[in-house]
Amino acid sequence: MNFQVTGLGLDRMKLDSPQSFLDQEEAEEAEDRQLLEPEAWTTYTERRNALREFLTSDLSPQLLRRHHARVELLRKCSYHIEILPKHLALGDQNPLVLPHTVFQLIDPWKFQRMKKVGTAQTKIQLLLLADLLEQLDRGRAELDALLESPDPRPFLAGWALVEQRLAGLSAVMDSFLAMMVPGRLHIKHRLVSDIGATKIPHIRLMLSTKTPVMFDRKESVAHRDWVALRWFVTVQPAAAEQFELRFKLLDPRTQQECLQRAIIPVAACTFDVHNLLPNRVYKFTIKRAESYTLVYEPWQDSLTLQTRPGAPDGPAPGRLGKPGRP
């Protein structure tokens, strides 16, 4: 009896060894080869390798994960209209080249209409990106299942459709990559009204993105009656930015506690909020201060912190907060 148990254990060890898997694959390959003539088998092997190469390079799981992360980032970005001379590229604008007076020449009502167009175009672009990425995910799953099919004959018989699928997925990938960059806004009407003898500048409108503002969850700390908040921009801007910090007490119990909320303009990436209630939960949100060129901002980062219990130890009443130390 002991010998039989030991023997079974050894058999399991052999089956679980890498060599046993190689032997099993070789046996399966030998069975598949018996289904085809030698020339057909060579063709099958070449096409199977070509499909595997496509799935490991052009449509690899790692690549798709990176694209998913980029789309998720774009969903959190804010979108703005950039007004540029026609000879400048996005990001190359210069106050000396594009004076502030251009905004004064643009018809405000027409510009507001263009902002609505920009909002619609941005929403459509994000929806299309999600749809294209879903097509890539689904296409990879279908081809991967075909690659793992045990019978080589349907694989060879349907190769023409496989080639069409590969070409289609390559085109989808090209469209996806091209759409990752915000494009030009199409102007149906002149934004600059007739201004007589004044020379009308040649301008174009582009959609641009700004990466999201996010709380630093390690450095943002709650004390008994105040919190120290820190945040950052994922890609540091060249110039200083203005932010809008909001907070409110969750579940206020009295009318007076309902006043524990505020909107605070901040010109830094740190701020300390004082005069809070001990042992209570507050919600904070941060975003860029709204600008004239903003067209779409679908996401704001939020943070919930609970102050520590105990008697208040903050500054005298009347001081809501102050910029924190960098």
mmCIF file of C-alpha atoms in Angstrom:
data_model
loop_
_atom_site.group_PDB
_atom_site.id
_atom_site.type_symbol
_atom_site.label_atom_id
_atom_site.label_comp_id
_atom_site.label_asym_id
_atom_site.label_seq_id
_atom_site.Cartn_x
_atom_site.Cartn_y
_atom_site.Cartn_z
ATOM 1 C CA MET A 1 0.000 0.000 0.000
ATOM 2 C CA ASN A 2 2.784 2.429 0.863
ATOM 3 C CA PHE A 3 4.559 1.611 -2.378
ATOM 4 C CA GLN A 4 1.475 2.425 -4.436
ATOM 5 C CA VAL A 5 1.035 5.789 -2.727
ATOM 6 C CA THR A 6 4.699 6.623 -3.266
ATOM 7 C CA GLY A 7 4.412 5.597 -6.872
ATOM 8 C CA LEU A 8 1.453 7.889 -7.418
ATOM 9 C CA GLY A 9 3.418 10.751 -5.902
ATOM 10 C CA LEU A 10 6.307 10.126 -8.263
ATOM 11 C CA ASP A 11 3.943 10.041 -11.228
ATOM 12 C CA ARG A 12 2.546 13.405 -10.206
ATOM 13 C CA MET A 13 6.049 14.823 -9.903
ATOM 14 C CA LYS A 14 6.829 13.648 -13.422
ATOM 15 C CA LEU A 15 3.628 15.128 -14.818
ATOM 16 C CA ASP A 16 4.271 18.445 -13.100
ATOM 17 C CA SER A 17 7.838 18.747 -14.362
ATOM 18 C CA PRO A 18 8.690 21.096 -17.270
ATOM 19 C CA GLN A 19 9.814 18.147 -19.356
ATOM 20 C CA SER A 20 6.383 16.534 -19.033
ATOM 21 C CA PHE A 21 4.761 19.678 -20.465
ATOM 22 C CA LEU A 22 7.223 19.701 -23.361
ATOM 23 C CA ASP A 23 6.487 16.058 -24.061
ATOM 24 C CA GLN A 24 2.770 16.771 -23.985
ATOM 25 C CA GLU A 25 3.138 19.693 -26.424
ATOM 26 C CA GLU A 26 5.240 17.561 -28.759
ATOM 27 C CA ALA A 27 2.609 14.823 -28.636
ATOM 28 C CA GLU A 28 -0.166 17.297 -29.450
ATOM 29 C CA GLU A 29 1.899 18.757 -32.285
ATOM 30 C CA ALA A 30 2.480 15.262 -33.682
ATOM 31 C CA GLU A 31 -1.276 14.625 -33.602
ATOM 32 C CA ASP A 32 -1.965 17.914 -35.384
ATOM 33 C CA ARG A 33 0.652 17.135 -38.000
ATOM 34 C CA GLN A 34 -1.084 13.874 -38.841
ATOM 35 C CA LEU A 35 -4.183 15.860 -39.858
ATOM 36 C CA LEU A 36 -2.313 17.747 -42.615
ATOM 37 C CA GLU A 37 -0.059 17.026 -45.552
ATOM 38 C CA PRO A 38 3.586 18.134 -45.076
ATOM 39 C CA GLU A 39 3.178 21.203 -47.316
ATOM 40 C CA ALA A 40 -0.044 22.241 -45.584
ATOM 41 C CA TRP A 41 1.631 21.726 -42.223
ATOM 42 C CA THR A 42 4.467 24.071 -43.226
ATOM 43 C CA THR A 43 1.948 26.690 -44.302
ATOM 44 C CA TYR A 44 0.020 26.249 -41.062
ATOM 45 C CA THR A 45 3.187 26.673 -38.979
ATOM 46 C CA GLU A 46 4.233 29.859 -40.837
ATOM 47 C CA ARG A 47 0.798 31.451 -40.501
ATOM 48 C CA ARG A 48 0.477 30.458 -36.880
ATOM 49 C CA ASN A 49 3.855 32.040 -36.131
ATOM 50 C CA ALA A 50 2.844 35.214 -37.994
ATOM 51 C CA LEU A 51 -0.333 35.451 -35.909
ATOM 52 C CA ARG A 52 1.594 34.849 -32.706
ATOM 53 C CA GLU A 53 4.083 37.577 -33.668
ATOM 54 C CA PHE A 54 1.217 40.043 -34.258
ATOM 55 C CA LEU A 55 -0.325 39.250 -30.874
ATOM 56 C CA THR A 56 2.992 39.587 -29.023
ATOM 57 C CA SER A 57 4.178 42.787 -30.708
ATOM 58 C CA ASP A 58 1.411 44.840 -32.339
ATOM 59 C CA LEU A 59 -1.351 43.813 -29.933
ATOM 60 C CA SER A 60 0.397 42.574 -26.817
ATOM 61 C CA PRO A 61 -1.369 42.562 -23.424
ATOM 62 C CA GLN A 62 1.260 44.975 -22.079
ATOM 63 C CA LEU A 63 0.580 47.433 -24.906
ATOM 64 C CA LEU A 64 -3.177 47.261 -24.366
ATOM 65 C CA ARG A 65 -2.716 47.869 -20.626
ATOM 66 C CA ARG A 66 -0.679 50.993 -21.388
ATOM 67 C CA HIS A 67 -3.388 52.232 -23.743
ATOM 68 C CA HIS A 68 -6.036 51.602 -21.097
ATOM 69 C CA ALA A 69 -3.988 53.666 -18.633
ATOM 70 C CA ARG A 70 -3.619 56.505 -21.159
ATOM 71 C CA VAL A 71 -7.345 56.574 -21.876
ATOM 72 C CA GLU A 72 -8.073 56.601 -18.154
ATOM 73 C CA LEU A 73 -5.714 59.578 -17.800
ATOM 74 C CA LEU A 74 -7.437 61.413 -20.661
ATOM 75 C CA ARG A 75 -10.774 60.914 -18.900
ATOM 76 C CA LYS A 76 -9.338 62.848 -15.951
ATOM 77 C CA CYS A 77 -7.737 65.668 -17.958
ATOM 78 C CA SER A 78 -9.195 69.118 -18.480
ATOM 79 C CA TYR A 79 -9.623 70.363 -22.047
ATOM 80 C CA HIS A 80 -9.010 73.882 -23.281
ATOM 81 C CA ILE A 81 -9.153 75.880 -26.490
ATOM 82 C CA GLU A 82 -5.822 77.183 -27.713
ATOM 83 C CA ILE A 83 -5.843 80.155 -30.087
ATOM 84 C CA LEU A 84 -2.802 80.037 -32.335
ATOM 85 C CA PRO A 85 -1.483 81.809 -35.399
ATOM 86 C CA LYS A 86 -1.675 79.418 -38.335
ATOM 87 C CA HIS A 87 2.105 79.152 -38.597
ATOM 88 C CA LEU A 88 2.611 78.013 -34.962
ATOM 89 C CA ALA A 89 2.312 74.515 -33.586
ATOM 90 C CA LEU A 90 0.459 73.671 -30.397
ATOM 91 C CA GLY A 91 2.588 74.530 -27.372
ATOM 92 C CA ASP A 92 4.735 77.064 -29.267
ATOM 93 C CA GLN A 93 2.590 80.096 -28.575
ATOM 94 C CA ASN A 94 4.449 83.205 -27.462
ATOM 95 C CA PRO A 95 2.896 86.399 -26.037
ATOM 96 C CA LEU A 96 5.063 88.426 -28.422
ATOM 97 C CA VAL A 97 3.785 86.457 -31.402
ATOM 98 C CA LEU A 98 0.178 86.186 -30.260
ATOM 99 C CA PRO A 99 -0.736 89.355 -28.345
ATOM 100 C CA HIS A 100 -3.501 89.350 -25.783
ATOM 101 C CA THR A 101 -5.406 91.731 -28.052
ATOM 102 C CA VAL A 102 -6.438 88.736 -30.169
ATOM 103 C CA PHE A 103 -8.986 87.846 -27.499
ATOM 104 C CA GLN A 104 -10.296 91.377 -27.716
ATOM 105 C CA LEU A 105 -10.830 90.980 -31.463
ATOM 106 C CA ILE A 106 -12.740 87.705 -31.135
ATOM 107 C CA ASP A 107 -16.502 87.937 -30.943
ATOM 108 C CA PRO A 108 -17.384 86.705 -27.398
ATOM 109 C CA TRP A 109 -20.696 85.177 -28.488
ATOM 110 C CA LYS A 110 -19.048 83.254 -31.330
ATOM 111 C CA PHE A 111 -16.268 82.122 -29.011
ATOM 112 C CA GLN A 112 -18.813 80.741 -26.525
ATOM 113 C CA ARG A 113 -20.379 78.797 -29.380
ATOM 114 C CA MET A 114 -16.965 77.400 -30.286
ATOM 115 C CA LYS A 115 -16.472 76.325 -26.661
ATOM 116 C CA LYS A 116 -19.685 74.298 -26.935
ATOM 117 C CA VAL A 117 -18.364 72.757 -30.136
ATOM 118 C CA GLY A 118 -15.119 71.957 -28.313
ATOM 119 C CA THR A 119 -17.036 70.318 -25.463
ATOM 120 C CA ALA A 120 -19.010 68.152 -27.879
ATOM 121 C CA GLN A 121 -15.888 67.257 -29.874
ATOM 122 C CA THR A 122 -14.017 66.260 -26.703
ATOM 123 C CA LYS A 123 -16.852 64.043 -25.457
ATOM 124 C CA ILE A 124 -17.118 62.353 -28.844
ATOM 125 C CA GLN A 125 -13.364 61.836 -28.979
ATOM 126 C CA LEU A 126 -13.301 60.172 -25.547
ATOM 127 C CA LEU A 127 -16.221 57.917 -26.483
ATOM 128 C CA LEU A 128 -14.519 56.935 -29.743
ATOM 129 C CA LEU A 129 -11.265 56.163 -27.929
ATOM 130 C CA ALA A 130 -13.107 53.861 -25.526
ATOM 131 C CA ASP A 131 -14.895 52.159 -28.423
ATOM 132 C CA LEU A 132 -11.683 51.664 -30.423
ATOM 133 C CA LEU A 133 -9.904 50.256 -27.388
ATOM 134 C CA GLU A 134 -12.781 47.840 -26.823
ATOM 135 C CA GLN A 135 -12.463 46.705 -30.451
ATOM 136 C CA LEU A 136 -8.748 46.039 -29.903
ATOM 137 C CA ASP A 137 -9.438 44.049 -26.726
ATOM 138 C CA ARG A 138 -12.139 42.007 -28.421
ATOM 139 C CA GLY A 139 -10.016 41.409 -31.519
ATOM 140 C CA ARG A 140 -7.084 40.184 -29.470
ATOM 141 C CA ALA A 141 -9.337 37.781 -27.525
ATOM 142 C CA GLU A 142 -10.755 36.352 -30.768
ATOM 143 C CA LEU A 143 -7.337 35.864 -32.368
ATOM 144 C CA ASP A 144 -5.899 34.402 -29.187
ATOM 145 C CA ALA A 145 -8.717 31.848 -29.088
ATOM 146 C CA LEU A 146 -8.034 31.002 -32.731
ATOM 147 C CA LEU A 147 -4.352 30.548 -31.974
ATOM 148 C CA GLU A 148 -5.176 28.054 -29.218
ATOM 149 C CA SER A 149 -7.577 26.051 -31.408
ATOM 150 C CA PRO A 150 -6.583 22.352 -31.354
ATOM 151 C CA ASP A 151 -7.589 21.635 -34.965
ATOM 152 C CA PRO A 152 -5.344 23.268 -37.610
ATOM 153 C CA ARG A 153 -7.769 22.702 -40.482
ATOM 154 C CA PRO A 154 -10.294 25.457 -39.640
ATOM 155 C CA PHE A 155 -7.331 27.763 -39.054
ATOM 156 C CA LEU A 156 -6.044 27.229 -42.604
ATOM 157 C CA ALA A 157 -9.500 27.283 -44.178
ATOM 158 C CA GLY A 158 -10.311 30.656 -42.601
ATOM 159 C CA TRP A 159 -6.930 32.321 -43.092
ATOM 160 C CA ALA A 160 -8.297 34.865 -45.584
ATOM 161 C CA LEU A 161 -10.681 36.112 -42.890
ATOM 162 C CA VAL A 162 -7.830 36.145 -40.383
ATOM 163 C CA GLU A 163 -5.784 38.364 -42.700
ATOM 164 C CA GLN A 164 -8.737 40.721 -43.049
ATOM 165 C CA ARG A 165 -9.069 40.779 -39.259
ATOM 166 C CA LEU A 166 -5.376 41.580 -38.839
ATOM 167 C CA ALA A 167 -5.584 44.431 -41.355
ATOM 168 C CA GLY A 168 -8.734 45.726 -39.684
ATOM 169 C CA LEU A 169 -7.158 45.690 -36.224
ATOM 170 C CA SER A 170 -4.066 47.473 -37.554
ATOM 171 C CA ALA A 171 -6.320 50.183 -38.967
ATOM 172 C CA VAL A 172 -8.168 50.433 -35.650
ATOM 173 C CA MET A 173 -4.854 50.835 -33.845
ATOM 174 C CA ASP A 174 -3.784 53.592 -36.250
ATOM 175 C CA SER A 175 -7.075 55.423 -35.674
ATOM 176 C CA PHE A 176 -6.710 54.992 -31.920
ATOM 177 C CA LEU A 177 -3.180 56.433 -31.857
ATOM 178 C CA ALA A 178 -4.164 59.354 -34.093
ATOM 179 C CA MET A 179 -7.118 60.171 -31.836
ATOM 180 C CA MET A 180 -5.018 60.164 -28.678
ATOM 181 C CA VAL A 181 -3.886 63.699 -29.559
ATOM 182 C CA PRO A 182 -6.549 66.423 -29.344
ATOM 183 C CA GLY A 183 -7.213 67.839 -32.773
ATOM 184 C CA ARG A 184 -8.101 71.033 -34.483
ATOM 185 C CA LEU A 185 -11.493 72.641 -33.999
ATOM 186 C CA HIS A 186 -13.312 73.202 -37.257
ATOM 187 C CA ILE A 187 -14.526 76.785 -37.536
ATOM 188 C CA LYS A 188 -17.641 77.202 -39.628
ATOM 189 C CA HIS A 189 -17.791 80.971 -39.189
ATOM 190 C CA ARG A 190 -15.254 83.723 -38.644
ATOM 191 C CA LEU A 191 -14.569 84.356 -34.979
ATOM 192 C CA VAL A 192 -13.347 87.890 -35.613
ATOM 193 C CA SER A 193 -16.066 90.354 -36.489
ATOM 194 C CA ASP A 194 -15.647 92.928 -39.217
ATOM 195 C CA ILE A 195 -13.345 95.532 -37.714
ATOM 196 C CA GLY A 196 -12.926 97.846 -40.648
ATOM 197 C CA ALA A 197 -9.386 98.776 -41.553
ATOM 198 C CA THR A 198 -7.794 96.707 -38.789
ATOM 199 C CA LYS A 199 -5.894 93.742 -40.158
ATOM 200 C CA ILE A 200 -7.586 90.492 -39.146
ATOM 201 C CA PRO A 201 -5.054 87.977 -37.789
ATOM 202 C CA HIS A 202 -4.932 84.487 -39.260
ATOM 203 C CA ILE A 203 -5.742 82.207 -36.355
ATOM 204 C CA ARG A 204 -6.757 78.618 -35.752
ATOM 205 C CA LEU A 205 -8.303 76.857 -32.786
ATOM 206 C CA MET A 206 -6.888 73.691 -31.261
ATOM 207 C CA LEU A 207 -7.998 71.522 -28.380
ATOM 208 C CA SER A 208 -5.307 70.992 -25.770
ATOM 209 C CA THR A 209 -5.205 68.910 -22.587
ATOM 210 C CA LYS A 210 -3.966 69.654 -19.100
ATOM 211 C CA THR A 211 -3.146 66.690 -16.909
ATOM 212 C CA PRO A 212 -5.242 66.253 -13.764
ATOM 213 C CA VAL A 213 -4.609 67.805 -10.367
ATOM 214 C CA MET A 214 -4.379 65.105 -7.686
ATOM 215 C CA PHE A 215 -4.067 65.100 -3.920
ATOM 216 C CA ASP A 216 -0.888 63.738 -2.411
ATOM 217 C CA ARG A 217 -2.491 61.156 -0.159
ATOM 218 C CA LYS A 218 0.692 60.477 1.789
ATOM 219 C CA GLU A 219 1.410 64.119 2.604
ATOM 220 C CA SER A 220 -2.185 65.265 3.223
ATOM 221 C CA VAL A 221 -2.731 64.804 6.963
ATOM 222 C CA ALA A 222 -5.598 65.521 9.359
ATOM 223 C CA HIS A 223 -4.976 66.892 12.881
ATOM 224 C CA ARG A 224 -7.455 67.599 15.647
ATOM 225 C CA ASP A 225 -8.965 70.792 14.254
ATOM 226 C CA TRP A 226 -7.066 71.383 11.027
ATOM 227 C CA VAL A 227 -5.729 69.543 7.995
ATOM 228 C CA ALA A 228 -2.597 69.970 5.921
ATOM 229 C CA LEU A 229 -3.394 69.415 2.242
ATOM 230 C CA ARG A 230 -0.875 68.788 -0.526
ATOM 231 C CA TRP A 231 -1.543 68.194 -4.205
ATOM 232 C CA PHE A 232 0.354 67.980 -7.471
ATOM 233 C CA VAL A 233 -0.043 68.093 -11.233
ATOM 234 C CA THR A 234 0.989 64.857 -12.934
ATOM 235 C CA VAL A 235 3.007 66.821 -15.525
ATOM 236 C CA GLN A 236 4.429 69.948 -13.965
ATOM 237 C CA PRO A 237 3.343 73.065 -15.933
ATOM 238 C CA ALA A 238 5.869 75.638 -17.088
ATOM 239 C CA ALA A 239 4.039 78.498 -15.346
ATOM 240 C CA ALA A 240 2.369 78.767 -11.939
ATOM 241 C CA GLU A 241 -1.291 77.807 -11.872
ATOM 242 C CA GLN A 242 -4.321 78.859 -9.879
ATOM 243 C CA PHE A 243 -6.378 76.213 -8.088
ATOM 244 C CA GLU A 244 -9.764 75.969 -6.469
ATOM 245 C CA LEU A 245 -10.006 74.037 -3.205
ATOM 246 C CA ARG A 246 -13.411 73.054 -1.822
ATOM 247 C CA PHE A 247 -14.266 71.375 1.429
ATOM 248 C CA LYS A 248 -17.342 70.496 3.425
ATOM 249 C CA LEU A 249 -18.255 68.713 6.612
ATOM 250 C CA LEU A 250 -19.988 65.419 5.952
ATOM 251 C CA ASP A 251 -23.129 64.676 7.969
ATOM 252 C CA PRO A 252 -23.542 68.042 9.732
ATOM 253 C CA ARG A 253 -25.666 67.767 12.874
ATOM 254 C CA THR A 254 -26.701 71.389 13.411
ATOM 255 C CA GLN A 255 -27.418 74.438 11.285
ATOM 256 C CA GLN A 256 -24.160 75.952 12.484
ATOM 257 C CA GLU A 257 -22.224 72.901 11.344
ATOM 258 C CA CYS A 258 -23.728 73.293 7.876
ATOM 259 C CA LEU A 259 -21.504 76.372 7.571
ATOM 260 C CA GLN A 260 -18.417 74.170 7.758
ATOM 261 C CA ARG A 261 -17.803 74.414 4.016
ATOM 262 C CA ALA A 262 -15.949 76.816 1.710
ATOM 263 C CA ILE A 263 -14.479 77.471 -1.726
ATOM 264 C CA ILE A 264 -10.898 78.706 -1.488
ATOM 265 C CA PRO A 265 -8.726 80.071 -4.333
ATOM 266 C CA VAL A 266 -5.124 78.907 -3.928
ATOM 267 C CA ALA A 267 -2.024 79.899 -5.892
ATOM 268 C CA ALA A 268 0.152 77.057 -4.583
ATOM 269 C CA CYS A 269 0.083 73.282 -4.241
ATOM 270 C CA THR A 270 -0.304 73.330 -0.450
ATOM 271 C CA PHE A 271 -2.923 74.674 1.935
ATOM 272 C CA ASP A 272 -3.776 74.272 5.613
ATOM 273 C CA VAL A 273 -7.457 74.433 6.555
ATOM 274 C CA HIS A 274 -8.053 75.479 10.175
ATOM 275 C CA ASN A 275 -11.009 75.818 12.568
ATOM 276 C CA LEU A 276 -12.385 72.365 11.857
ATOM 277 C CA LEU A 277 -14.305 70.187 14.307
ATOM 278 C CA PRO A 278 -12.449 67.348 16.056
ATOM 279 C CA ASN A 279 -13.278 63.740 15.254
ATOM 280 C CA ARG A 280 -15.356 64.624 12.190
ATOM 281 C CA VAL A 281 -15.174 63.630 8.528
ATOM 282 C CA TYR A 282 -14.525 66.246 5.820
ATOM 283 C CA LYS A 283 -14.492 65.945 2.071
ATOM 284 C CA PHE A 284 -11.997 67.988 0.035
ATOM 285 C CA THR A 285 -11.865 68.495 -3.739
ATOM 286 C CA ILE A 286 -9.202 70.187 -5.827
ATOM 287 C CA LYS A 287 -9.162 71.429 -9.405
ATOM 288 C CA ARG A 288 -7.692 74.185 -11.529
ATOM 289 C CA ALA A 289 -9.376 77.552 -11.295
ATOM 290 C CA GLU A 290 -11.800 77.834 -14.176
ATOM 291 C CA SER A 291 -10.376 79.769 -17.112
ATOM 292 C CA TYR A 292 -11.927 81.494 -20.092
ATOM 293 C CA THR A 293 -10.622 78.800 -22.442
ATOM 294 C CA LEU A 294 -11.902 75.770 -20.493
ATOM 295 C CA VAL A 295 -14.296 73.632 -22.532
ATOM 296 C CA TYR A 296 -14.533 70.340 -20.621
ATOM 297 C CA GLU A 297 -13.456 69.078 -17.200
ATOM 298 C CA PRO A 298 -15.151 65.754 -16.438
ATOM 299 C CA TRP A 299 -13.180 64.826 -13.297
ATOM 300 C CA GLN A 300 -11.997 66.336 -10.026
ATOM 301 C CA ASP A 301 -9.939 64.599 -7.400
ATOM 302 C CA SER A 302 -11.522 64.279 -3.971
ATOM 303 C CA LEU A 303 -10.141 63.271 -0.600
ATOM 304 C CA THR A 304 -11.933 62.347 2.623
ATOM 305 C CA LEU A 305 -10.147 62.913 5.940
ATOM 306 C CA GLN A 306 -11.246 62.510 9.541
ATOM 307 C CA THR A 307 -9.893 64.914 12.132
ATOM 308 C CA ARG A 308 -8.490 63.471 15.336
ATOM 309 C CA PRO A 309 -10.512 63.398 18.532
ATOM 310 C CA GLY A 310 -9.738 65.781 21.366
ATOM 311 C CA ALA A 311 -10.043 69.430 22.316
ATOM 312 C CA PRO A 312 -9.376 71.964 19.512
ATOM 313 C CA ASP A 313 -5.818 73.256 19.433
ATOM 314 C CA GLY A 314 -5.906 75.428 16.336
ATOM 315 C CA PRO A 315 -5.545 79.205 15.890
ATOM 316 C CA ALA A 316 -8.084 81.703 17.066
ATOM 317 C CA PRO A 317 -11.495 81.681 15.310
ATOM 318 C CA GLY A 318 -11.746 83.741 12.170
ATOM 319 C CA ARG A 319 -8.732 82.235 10.388
ATOM 320 C CA LEU A 320 -10.023 79.683 7.911
ATOM 321 C CA GLY A 321 -6.637 78.622 6.654
ATOM 322 C CA LYS A 322 -3.362 79.572 5.093
ATOM 323 C CA PRO A 323 -1.036 78.297 2.406
ATOM 324 C CA GLY A 324 0.933 75.381 3.735
ATOM 325 C CA ARG A 325 4.666 74.942 3.675
ATOM 326 C CA PRO A 326 5.956 73.461 0.432
#
